[in-house]
Amino acid sequence: MAETTYHQKPVDELTFTDDGMFQAVLRNKEICAELVERLLHIKVGHIEYPELEKPIKPFYTTKGVRLDVYLKDEDKIIDVEMQSSPQEALGKRTRYYQSMIDMDSLMKGQDYTELKESYVLFICKNDPFFKDNEKKNPYGLPCYTFQNICKENAIVNLNDKSLKVIYNASAYRQEKDEKIKAFLHYISTNEPGEDDFSNRLSDLVEIIKDNEIFRSDYAAMNLHDRDIMRLAKKEGLEEGALQKAIETATNMLNDKIPVENIARYVDLPLEKVEELADKLDINEN
């Protein structure tokens, strides 16, 4: 059987919302701070340099998370996530991210009062919330803000200092804040229009595309996935089944299951599972 080539999206076709490019753009501290301030309506002071794809796995038996962009200032912790495609259980995902952020930020011996304000910010290209189970009738809001409130009396404030904000770029026309509307329009259409911030994002994307270090890093990003994909095609495996095997292997690696067991369980060659572990920067004890 002839080998089918796995096609990665060319660098020159990348947009701000693509994995890899999103993190690269937000390496710029000023851009990152301005994006957060615009979308969360908060002032960001001196921030630690953003951590990109920060892994958090407090315990051997817990499921780890890998956050897109994770930054701090004196009294806040902010996680920024880009979602270009629909995700299942987004609510539970934000709940787990929040718990991992708190676990990561509070050292042993510290008091709960030392927890910083926490923000989980998702930027979605499509509406993640629907009125029906068939997911054909979205609510159509440009922004969904979630905060713990008292059901019996909404005036009562739990004051847990946590907030989850989810933007839906596809509803940019309904956004009343002109700056946010312009940003969501850019996310939805990849057209910066006349907005200064969106144009700076667009210009930075083009600059990064021409950066040889980024091009080299991007070419290597999915190298191991491509190797596995080629091997599977060569062996006649269905692409859907193969992708499921990769996802299963990734989850098992995050759960610290030995690579030999994973290879047997998901029916992938041991060397390919080891390459996947190297890509995830997971080391066995």
PDB file of N, CA, C and O in Angstrom, residues 186-253:
ATOM      1  N   TYR A 186     -11.716  40.308  14.246  1.00  0.00           N
ATOM      2  CA  TYR A 186     -10.430  39.811  13.748  1.00  0.00           C
ATOM      3  C   TYR A 186     -10.295  38.308  13.985  1.00  0.00           C
ATOM      4  O   TYR A 186      -9.848  37.560  13.100  1.00  0.00           O
ATOM      5  N   ILE A 187     -10.701  37.849  15.187  1.00  0.00           N
ATOM      6  CA  ILE A 187     -10.621  36.425  15.500  1.00  0.00           C
ATOM      7  C   ILE A 187     -11.520  35.622  14.560  1.00  0.00           C
ATOM      8  O   ILE A 187     -11.141  34.555  14.076  1.00  0.00           O
ATOM      9  N   SER A 188     -12.706  36.143  14.284  1.00  0.00           N
ATOM     10  CA  SER A 188     -13.677  35.414  13.469  1.00  0.00           C
ATOM     11  C   SER A 188     -13.324  35.407  11.991  1.00  0.00           C
ATOM     12  O   SER A 188     -13.532  34.397  11.302  1.00  0.00           O
ATOM     13  N   THR A 189     -12.789  36.531  11.483  1.00  0.00           N
ATOM     14  CA  THR A 189     -12.605  36.679  10.037  1.00  0.00           C
ATOM     15  C   THR A 189     -11.142  36.720   9.601  1.00  0.00           C
ATOM     16  O   THR A 189     -10.852  36.624   8.410  1.00  0.00           O
ATOM     17  N   ASN A 190     -10.220  36.913  10.550  1.00  0.00           N
ATOM     18  CA  ASN A 190      -8.801  37.123  10.268  1.00  0.00           C
ATOM     19  C   ASN A 190      -8.560  38.423   9.495  1.00  0.00           C
ATOM     20  O   ASN A 190      -7.536  38.585   8.843  1.00  0.00           O
ATOM     21  N   GLU A 191      -9.508  39.355   9.593  1.00  0.00           N
ATOM     22  CA  GLU A 191      -9.368  40.670   8.968  1.00  0.00           C
ATOM     23  C   GLU A 191      -9.279  41.730  10.062  1.00  0.00           C
ATOM     24  O   GLU A 191     -10.231  41.931  10.821  1.00  0.00           O
ATOM     25  N   PRO A 192      -8.143  42.413  10.185  1.00  0.00           N
ATOM     26  CA  PRO A 192      -7.956  43.354  11.297  1.00  0.00           C
ATOM     27  C   PRO A 192      -8.768  44.631  11.186  1.00  0.00           C
ATOM     28  O   PRO A 192      -8.973  45.327  12.190  1.00  0.00           O
ATOM     29  N   GLY A 193      -9.236  44.968   9.988  1.00  0.00           N
ATOM     30  CA  GLY A 193     -10.006  46.196   9.829  1.00  0.00           C
ATOM     31  C   GLY A 193      -9.184  47.423  10.181  1.00  0.00           C
ATOM     32  O   GLY A 193      -7.990  47.494   9.900  1.00  0.00           O
ATOM     33  N   GLU A 194      -9.816  48.397  10.848  1.00  0.00           N
ATOM     34  CA  GLU A 194      -9.135  49.640  11.182  1.00  0.00           C
ATOM     35  C   GLU A 194      -8.682  49.691  12.635  1.00  0.00           C
ATOM     36  O   GLU A 194      -8.098  50.688  13.070  1.00  0.00           O
ATOM     37  N   ASP A 195      -8.940  48.654  13.398  1.00  0.00           N
ATOM     38  CA  ASP A 195      -8.578  48.643  14.812  1.00  0.00           C
ATOM     39  C   ASP A 195      -7.064  48.552  14.974  1.00  0.00           C
ATOM     40  O   ASP A 195      -6.410  47.667  14.410  1.00  0.00           O
ATOM     41  N   ASP A 196      -6.497  49.446  15.770  1.00  0.00           N
ATOM     42  CA  ASP A 196      -5.046  49.503  15.937  1.00  0.00           C
ATOM     43  C   ASP A 196      -4.490  48.221  16.543  1.00  0.00           C
ATOM     44  O   ASP A 196      -3.498  47.671  16.065  1.00  0.00           O
ATOM     45  N   PHE A 197      -5.140  47.719  17.604  1.00  0.00           N
ATOM     46  CA  PHE A 197      -4.642  46.520  18.278  1.00  0.00           C
ATOM     47  C   PHE A 197      -4.702  45.305  17.353  1.00  0.00           C
ATOM     48  O   PHE A 197      -3.737  44.532  17.270  1.00  0.00           O
ATOM     49  N   SER A 198      -5.804  45.135  16.657  1.00  0.00           N
ATOM     50  CA  SER A 198      -5.922  44.003  15.729  1.00  0.00           C
ATOM     51  C   SER A 198      -4.885  44.088  14.621  1.00  0.00           C
ATOM     52  O   SER A 198      -4.332  43.063  14.186  1.00  0.00           O
ATOM     53  N   ASN A 199      -4.574  45.297  14.152  1.00  0.00           N
ATOM     54  CA  ASN A 199      -3.548  45.460  13.137  1.00  0.00           C
ATOM     55  C   ASN A 199      -2.169  45.124  13.670  1.00  0.00           C
ATOM     56  O   ASN A 199      -1.346  44.550  12.954  1.00  0.00           O
ATOM     57  N   ARG A 200      -1.917  45.483  14.931  1.00  0.00           N
ATOM     58  CA  ARG A 200      -0.634  45.108  15.517  1.00  0.00           C
ATOM     59  C   ARG A 200      -0.512  43.593  15.667  1.00  0.00           C
ATOM     60  O   ARG A 200       0.569  43.024  15.448  1.00  0.00           O
ATOM     61  N   LEU A 201      -1.613  42.930  16.041  1.00  0.00           N
ATOM     62  CA  LEU A 201      -1.610  41.475  16.098  1.00  0.00           C
ATOM     63  C   LEU A 201      -1.333  40.881  14.722  1.00  0.00           C
ATOM     64  O   LEU A 201      -0.500  39.976  14.579  1.00  0.00           O
ATOM     65  N   SER A 202      -2.023  41.388  13.719  1.00  0.00           N
ATOM     66  CA  SER A 202      -1.854  40.887  12.362  1.00  0.00           C
ATOM     67  C   SER A 202      -0.430  41.097  11.863  1.00  0.00           C
ATOM     68  O   SER A 202       0.162  40.199  11.234  1.00  0.00           O
ATOM     69  N   ASP A 203       0.132  42.283  12.142  1.00  0.00           N
ATOM     70  CA  ASP A 203       1.504  42.565  11.717  1.00  0.00           C
ATOM     71  C   ASP A 203       2.487  41.635  12.410  1.00  0.00           C
ATOM     72  O   ASP A 203       3.453  41.147  11.792  1.00  0.00           O
ATOM     73  N   LEU A 204       2.249  41.377  13.696  1.00  0.00           N
ATOM     74  CA  LEU A 204       3.147  40.505  14.446  1.00  0.00           C
ATOM     75  C   LEU A 204       3.095  39.077  13.926  1.00  0.00           C
ATOM     76  O   LEU A 204       4.117  38.382  13.867  1.00  0.00           O
ATOM     77  N   VAL A 205       1.907  38.636  13.533  1.00  0.00           N
ATOM     78  CA  VAL A 205       1.770  37.298  12.937  1.00  0.00           C
ATOM     79  C   VAL A 205       2.652  37.194  11.691  1.00  0.00           C
ATOM     80  O   VAL A 205       3.369  36.195  11.500  1.00  0.00           O
ATOM     81  N   GLU A 206       2.623  38.211  10.845  1.00  0.00           N
ATOM     82  CA  GLU A 206       3.422  38.177   9.615  1.00  0.00           C
ATOM     83  C   GLU A 206       4.916  38.205   9.920  1.00  0.00           C
ATOM     84  O   GLU A 206       5.708  37.533   9.259  1.00  0.00           O
ATOM     85  N   ILE A 207       5.293  38.973  10.921  1.00  0.00           N
ATOM     86  CA  ILE A 207       6.711  39.027  11.320  1.00  0.00           C
ATOM     87  C   ILE A 207       7.170  37.667  11.820  1.00  0.00           C
ATOM     88  O   ILE A 207       8.255  37.179  11.463  1.00  0.00           O
ATOM     89  N   ILE A 208       6.341  37.027  12.641  1.00  0.00           N
ATOM     90  CA  ILE A 208       6.700  35.723  13.202  1.00  0.00           C
ATOM     91  C   ILE A 208       6.807  34.670  12.108  1.00  0.00           C
ATOM     92  O   ILE A 208       7.680  33.787  12.155  1.00  0.00           O
ATOM     93  N   LYS A 209       5.953  34.746  11.101  1.00  0.00           N
ATOM     94  CA  LYS A 209       6.024  33.781   9.992  1.00  0.00           C
ATOM     95  C   LYS A 209       7.384  33.804   9.308  1.00  0.00           C
ATOM     96  O   LYS A 209       7.845  32.786   8.784  1.00  0.00           O
ATOM     97  N   ASP A 210       8.013  34.969   9.283  1.00  0.00           N
ATOM     98  CA  ASP A 210       9.306  35.110   8.615  1.00  0.00           C
ATOM     99  C   ASP A 210      10.478  34.812   9.530  1.00  0.00           C
ATOM    100  O   ASP A 210      11.637  34.852   9.098  1.00  0.00           O
ATOM    101  N   ASN A 211      10.198  34.535  10.797  1.00  0.00           N
ATOM    102  CA  ASN A 211      11.263  34.258  11.756  1.00  0.00           C
ATOM    103  C   ASN A 211      11.756  32.827  11.581  1.00  0.00           C
ATOM    104  O   ASN A 211      10.982  31.874  11.701  1.00  0.00           O
ATOM    105  N   GLU A 212      13.036  32.681  11.305  1.00  0.00           N
ATOM    106  CA  GLU A 212      13.571  31.357  11.003  1.00  0.00           C
ATOM    107  C   GLU A 212      13.505  30.415  12.194  1.00  0.00           C
ATOM    108  O   GLU A 212      13.300  29.201  12.043  1.00  0.00           O
ATOM    109  N   ILE A 213      13.676  30.956  13.398  1.00  0.00           N
ATOM    110  CA  ILE A 213      13.600  30.105  14.588  1.00  0.00           C
ATOM    111  C   ILE A 213      12.184  29.567  14.754  1.00  0.00           C
ATOM    112  O   ILE A 213      11.976  28.377  15.013  1.00  0.00           O
ATOM    113  N   PHE A 214      11.187  30.454  14.573  1.00  0.00           N
ATOM    114  CA  PHE A 214       9.799  29.997  14.679  1.00  0.00           C
ATOM    115  C   PHE A 214       9.488  28.964  13.600  1.00  0.00           C
ATOM    116  O   PHE A 214       8.848  27.944  13.863  1.00  0.00           O
ATOM    117  N   ARG A 215       9.924  29.236  12.372  1.00  0.00           N
ATOM    118  CA  ARG A 215       9.645  28.303  11.285  1.00  0.00           C
ATOM    119  C   ARG A 215      10.240  26.934  11.569  1.00  0.00           C
ATOM    120  O   ARG A 215       9.614  25.895  11.306  1.00  0.00           O
ATOM    121  N   SER A 216      11.441  26.930  12.132  1.00  0.00           N
ATOM    122  CA  SER A 216      12.087  25.666  12.471  1.00  0.00           C
ATOM    123  C   SER A 216      11.350  24.951  13.603  1.00  0.00           C
ATOM    124  O   SER A 216      11.108  23.744  13.548  1.00  0.00           O
ATOM    125  N   ASP A 217      10.978  25.730  14.638  1.00  0.00           N
ATOM    126  CA  ASP A 217      10.247  25.142  15.764  1.00  0.00           C
ATOM    127  C   ASP A 217       8.896  24.608  15.318  1.00  0.00           C
ATOM    128  O   ASP A 217       8.472  23.526  15.735  1.00  0.00           O
ATOM    129  N   TYR A 218       8.216  25.359  14.457  1.00  0.00           N
ATOM    130  CA  TYR A 218       6.889  24.935  14.000  1.00  0.00           C
ATOM    131  C   TYR A 218       6.990  23.665  13.163  1.00  0.00           C
ATOM    132  O   TYR A 218       6.161  22.764  13.270  1.00  0.00           O
ATOM    133  N   ALA A 219       8.020  23.601  12.337  1.00  0.00           N
ATOM    134  CA  ALA A 219       8.199  22.413  11.495  1.00  0.00           C
ATOM    135  C   ALA A 219       8.393  21.169  12.349  1.00  0.00           C
ATOM    136  O   ALA A 219       7.999  20.067  11.956  1.00  0.00           O
ATOM    137  N   ALA A 220       8.994  21.362  13.537  1.00  0.00           N
ATOM    138  CA  ALA A 220       9.258  20.227  14.418  1.00  0.00           C
ATOM    139  C   ALA A 220       8.097  19.933  15.356  1.00  0.00           C
ATOM    140  O   ALA A 220       8.054  18.869  15.977  1.00  0.00           O
ATOM    141  N   MET A 221       7.134  20.865  15.463  1.00  0.00           N
ATOM    142  CA  MET A 221       6.061  20.731  16.447  1.00  0.00           C
ATOM    143  C   MET A 221       5.320  19.411  16.342  1.00  0.00           C
ATOM    144  O   MET A 221       5.104  18.708  17.310  1.00  0.00           O
ATOM    145  N   ASN A 222       4.903  19.080  15.128  1.00  0.00           N
ATOM    146  CA  ASN A 222       4.104  17.873  14.932  1.00  0.00           C
ATOM    147  C   ASN A 222       4.893  16.765  14.240  1.00  0.00           C
ATOM    148  O   ASN A 222       4.326  15.886  13.617  1.00  0.00           O
ATOM    149  N   LEU A 223       6.208  16.831  14.376  1.00  0.00           N
ATOM    150  CA  LEU A 223       7.063  15.858  13.701  1.00  0.00           C
ATOM    151  C   LEU A 223       6.710  14.433  14.112  1.00  0.00           C
ATOM    152  O   LEU A 223       6.543  13.550  13.271  1.00  0.00           O
ATOM    153  N   HIS A 224       6.586  14.219  15.420  1.00  0.00           N
ATOM    154  CA  HIS A 224       6.316  12.865  15.890  1.00  0.00           C
ATOM    155  C   HIS A 224       4.916  12.410  15.510  1.00  0.00           C
ATOM    156  O   HIS A 224       4.696  11.256  15.171  1.00  0.00           O
ATOM    157  N   ASP A 225       3.957  13.332  15.535  1.00  0.00           N
ATOM    158  CA  ASP A 225       2.615  12.987  15.083  1.00  0.00           C
ATOM    159  C   ASP A 225       2.622  12.594  13.612  1.00  0.00           C
ATOM    160  O   ASP A 225       1.951  11.653  13.192  1.00  0.00           O
ATOM    161  N   ARG A 226       3.419  13.320  12.833  1.00  0.00           N
ATOM    162  CA  ARG A 226       3.494  12.990  11.401  1.00  0.00           C
ATOM    163  C   ARG A 226       4.126  11.622  11.196  1.00  0.00           C
ATOM    164  O   ARG A 226       3.698  10.845  10.338  1.00  0.00           O
ATOM    165  N   ASP A 227       5.147  11.314  11.987  1.00  0.00           N
ATOM    166  CA  ASP A 227       5.782  10.002  11.875  1.00  0.00           C
ATOM    167  C   ASP A 227       4.778   8.893  12.170  1.00  0.00           C
ATOM    168  O   ASP A 227       4.711   7.886  11.459  1.00  0.00           O
ATOM    169  N   ILE A 228       4.008   9.086  13.236  1.00  0.00           N
ATOM    170  CA  ILE A 228       3.008   8.084  13.596  1.00  0.00           C
ATOM    171  C   ILE A 228       1.948   7.977  12.519  1.00  0.00           C
ATOM    172  O   ILE A 228       1.502   6.884  12.147  1.00  0.00           O
ATOM    173  N   MET A 229       1.540   9.128  11.977  1.00  0.00           N
ATOM    174  CA  MET A 229       0.510   9.136  10.938  1.00  0.00           C
ATOM    175  C   MET A 229       0.981   8.386   9.694  1.00  0.00           C
ATOM    176  O   MET A 229       0.251   7.586   9.108  1.00  0.00           O
ATOM    177  N   ARG A 230       2.221   8.627   9.293  1.00  0.00           N
ATOM    178  CA  ARG A 230       2.761   7.935   8.109  1.00  0.00           C
ATOM    179  C   ARG A 230       2.814   6.427   8.343  1.00  0.00           C
ATOM    180  O   ARG A 230       2.496   5.627   7.474  1.00  0.00           O
ATOM    181  N   LEU A 231       3.264   6.061   9.553  1.00  0.00           N
ATOM    182  CA  LEU A 231       3.370   4.646   9.873  1.00  0.00           C
ATOM    183  C   LEU A 231       2.000   3.984   9.817  1.00  0.00           C
ATOM    184  O   LEU A 231       1.841   2.893   9.267  1.00  0.00           O
ATOM    185  N   ALA A 232       1.008   4.656  10.367  1.00  0.00           N
ATOM    186  CA  ALA A 232      -0.336   4.089  10.384  1.00  0.00           C
ATOM    187  C   ALA A 232      -0.889   3.936   8.976  1.00  0.00           C
ATOM    188  O   ALA A 232      -1.511   2.931   8.644  1.00  0.00           O
ATOM    189  N   LYS A 233      -0.661   4.948   8.139  1.00  0.00           N
ATOM    190  CA  LYS A 233      -1.120   4.852   6.751  1.00  0.00           C
ATOM    191  C   LYS A 233      -0.446   3.683   6.046  1.00  0.00           C
ATOM    192  O   LYS A 233      -1.062   2.952   5.275  1.00  0.00           O
ATOM    193  N   LYS A 234       0.825   3.519   6.352  1.00  0.00           N
ATOM    194  CA  LYS A 234       1.588   2.445   5.717  1.00  0.00           C
ATOM    195  C   LYS A 234       1.041   1.085   6.133  1.00  0.00           C
ATOM    196  O   LYS A 234       1.028   0.129   5.366  1.00  0.00           O
ATOM    197  N   GLU A 235       0.560   1.014   7.386  1.00  0.00           N
ATOM    198  CA  GLU A 235       0.040  -0.246   7.903  1.00  0.00           C
ATOM    199  C   GLU A 235      -1.452  -0.395   7.626  1.00  0.00           C
ATOM    200  O   GLU A 235      -2.075  -1.370   8.031  1.00  0.00           O
ATOM    201  N   GLY A 236      -2.027   0.598   6.940  1.00  0.00           N
ATOM    202  CA  GLY A 236      -3.423   0.494   6.558  1.00  0.00           C
ATOM    203  C   GLY A 236      -4.408   0.847   7.658  1.00  0.00           C
ATOM    204  O   GLY A 236      -5.577   0.480   7.587  1.00  0.00           O
ATOM    205  N   LEU A 237      -3.952   1.546   8.696  1.00  0.00           N
ATOM    206  CA  LEU A 237      -4.863   1.923   9.770  1.00  0.00           C
ATOM    207  C   LEU A 237      -5.729   3.091   9.346  1.00  0.00           C
ATOM    208  O   LEU A 237      -5.309   3.948   8.575  1.00  0.00           O
ATOM    209  N   GLU A 238      -6.936   3.136   9.846  1.00  0.00           N
ATOM    210  CA  GLU A 238      -7.816   4.250   9.574  1.00  0.00           C
ATOM    211  C   GLU A 238      -7.341   5.478  10.338  1.00  0.00           C
ATOM    212  O   GLU A 238      -6.899   5.391  11.474  1.00  0.00           O
ATOM    213  N   GLU A 239      -7.425   6.652   9.698  1.00  0.00           N
ATOM    214  CA  GLU A 239      -6.937   7.878  10.318  1.00  0.00           C
ATOM    215  C   GLU A 239      -7.663   8.189  11.617  1.00  0.00           C
ATOM    216  O   GLU A 239      -7.070   8.621  12.598  1.00  0.00           O
ATOM    217  N   GLY A 240      -8.991   7.957  11.661  1.00  0.00           N
ATOM    218  CA  GLY A 240      -9.736   8.231  12.879  1.00  0.00           C
ATOM    219  C   GLY A 240      -9.286   7.363  14.026  1.00  0.00           C
ATOM    220  O   GLY A 240      -9.128   7.837  15.159  1.00  0.00           O
ATOM    221  N   ALA A 241      -9.065   6.076  13.741  1.00  0.00           N
ATOM    222  CA  ALA A 241      -8.604   5.155  14.780  1.00  0.00           C
ATOM    223  C   ALA A 241      -7.213   5.537  15.253  1.00  0.00           C
ATOM    224  O   ALA A 241      -6.889   5.443  16.440  1.00  0.00           O
ATOM    225  N   LEU A 242      -6.371   5.976  14.316  1.00  0.00           N
ATOM    226  CA  LEU A 242      -5.021   6.371  14.677  1.00  0.00           C
ATOM    227  C   LEU A 242      -5.026   7.606  15.571  1.00  0.00           C
ATOM    228  O   LEU A 242      -4.324   7.670  16.574  1.00  0.00           O
ATOM    229  N   GLN A 243      -5.848   8.599  15.199  1.00  0.00           N
ATOM    230  CA  GLN A 243      -5.918   9.813  16.008  1.00  0.00           C
ATOM    231  C   GLN A 243      -6.393   9.486  17.414  1.00  0.00           C
ATOM    232  O   GLN A 243      -5.908  10.061  18.388  1.00  0.00           O
ATOM    233  N   LYS A 244      -7.333   8.553  17.519  1.00  0.00           N
ATOM    234  CA  LYS A 244      -7.816   8.126  18.827  1.00  0.00           C
ATOM    235  C   LYS A 244      -6.687   7.478  19.615  1.00  0.00           C
ATOM    236  O   LYS A 244      -6.548   7.694  20.831  1.00  0.00           O
ATOM    237  N   ALA A 245      -5.854   6.688  18.927  1.00  0.00           N
ATOM    238  CA  ALA A 245      -4.722   6.050  19.600  1.00  0.00           C
ATOM    239  C   ALA A 245      -3.736   7.087  20.118  1.00  0.00           C
ATOM    240  O   ALA A 245      -3.207   6.960  21.225  1.00  0.00           O
ATOM    241  N   ILE A 246      -3.487   8.131  19.319  1.00  0.00           N
ATOM    242  CA  ILE A 246      -2.580   9.202  19.742  1.00  0.00           C
ATOM    243  C   ILE A 246      -3.150   9.929  20.959  1.00  0.00           C
ATOM    244  O   ILE A 246      -2.423  10.198  21.928  1.00  0.00           O
ATOM    245  N   GLU A 247      -4.447  10.229  20.926  1.00  0.00           N
ATOM    246  CA  GLU A 247      -5.075  10.918  22.053  1.00  0.00           C
ATOM    247  C   GLU A 247      -5.028  10.053  23.311  1.00  0.00           C
ATOM    248  O   GLU A 247      -4.738  10.546  24.412  1.00  0.00           O
ATOM    249  N   THR A 248      -5.303   8.765  23.142  1.00  0.00           N
ATOM    250  CA  THR A 248      -5.268   7.861  24.294  1.00  0.00           C
ATOM    251  C   THR A 248      -3.863   7.771  24.857  1.00  0.00           C
ATOM    252  O   THR A 248      -3.661   7.817  26.078  1.00  0.00           O
ATOM    253  N   ALA A 249      -2.866   7.642  23.975  1.00  0.00           N
ATOM    254  CA  ALA A 249      -1.478   7.570  24.424  1.00  0.00           C
ATOM    255  C   ALA A 249      -1.069   8.847  25.151  1.00  0.00           C
ATOM    256  O   ALA A 249      -0.380   8.802  26.176  1.00  0.00           O
ATOM    257  N   THR A 250      -1.511  10.001  24.632  1.00  0.00           N
ATOM    258  CA  THR A 250      -1.189  11.276  25.276  1.00  0.00           C
ATOM    259  C   THR A 250      -1.773  11.347  26.677  1.00  0.00           C
ATOM    260  O   THR A 250      -1.091  11.755  27.630  1.00  0.00           O
ATOM    261  N   ASN A 251      -3.033  10.946  26.822  1.00  0.00           N
ATOM    262  CA  ASN A 251      -3.670  10.961  28.141  1.00  0.00           C
ATOM    263  C   ASN A 251      -2.957  10.028  29.110  1.00  0.00           C
ATOM    264  O   ASN A 251      -2.758  10.356  30.287  1.00  0.00           O
ATOM    265  N   MET A 252      -2.568   8.871  28.619  1.00  0.00           N
ATOM    266  CA  MET A 252      -1.879   7.899  29.477  1.00  0.00           C
ATOM    267  C   MET A 252      -0.493   8.405  29.867  1.00  0.00           C
ATOM    268  O   MET A 252      -0.042   8.197  30.996  1.00  0.00           O
ATOM    269  N   LEU A 253       0.182   9.098  28.942  1.00  0.00           N
ATOM    270  CA  LEU A 253       1.478   9.688  29.279  1.00  0.00           C
ATOM    271  C   LEU A 253       1.324  10.759  30.343  1.00  0.00           C
ATOM    272  O   LEU A 253       2.137  10.845  31.276  1.00  0.00           O
TER     273      LEU A 253
END
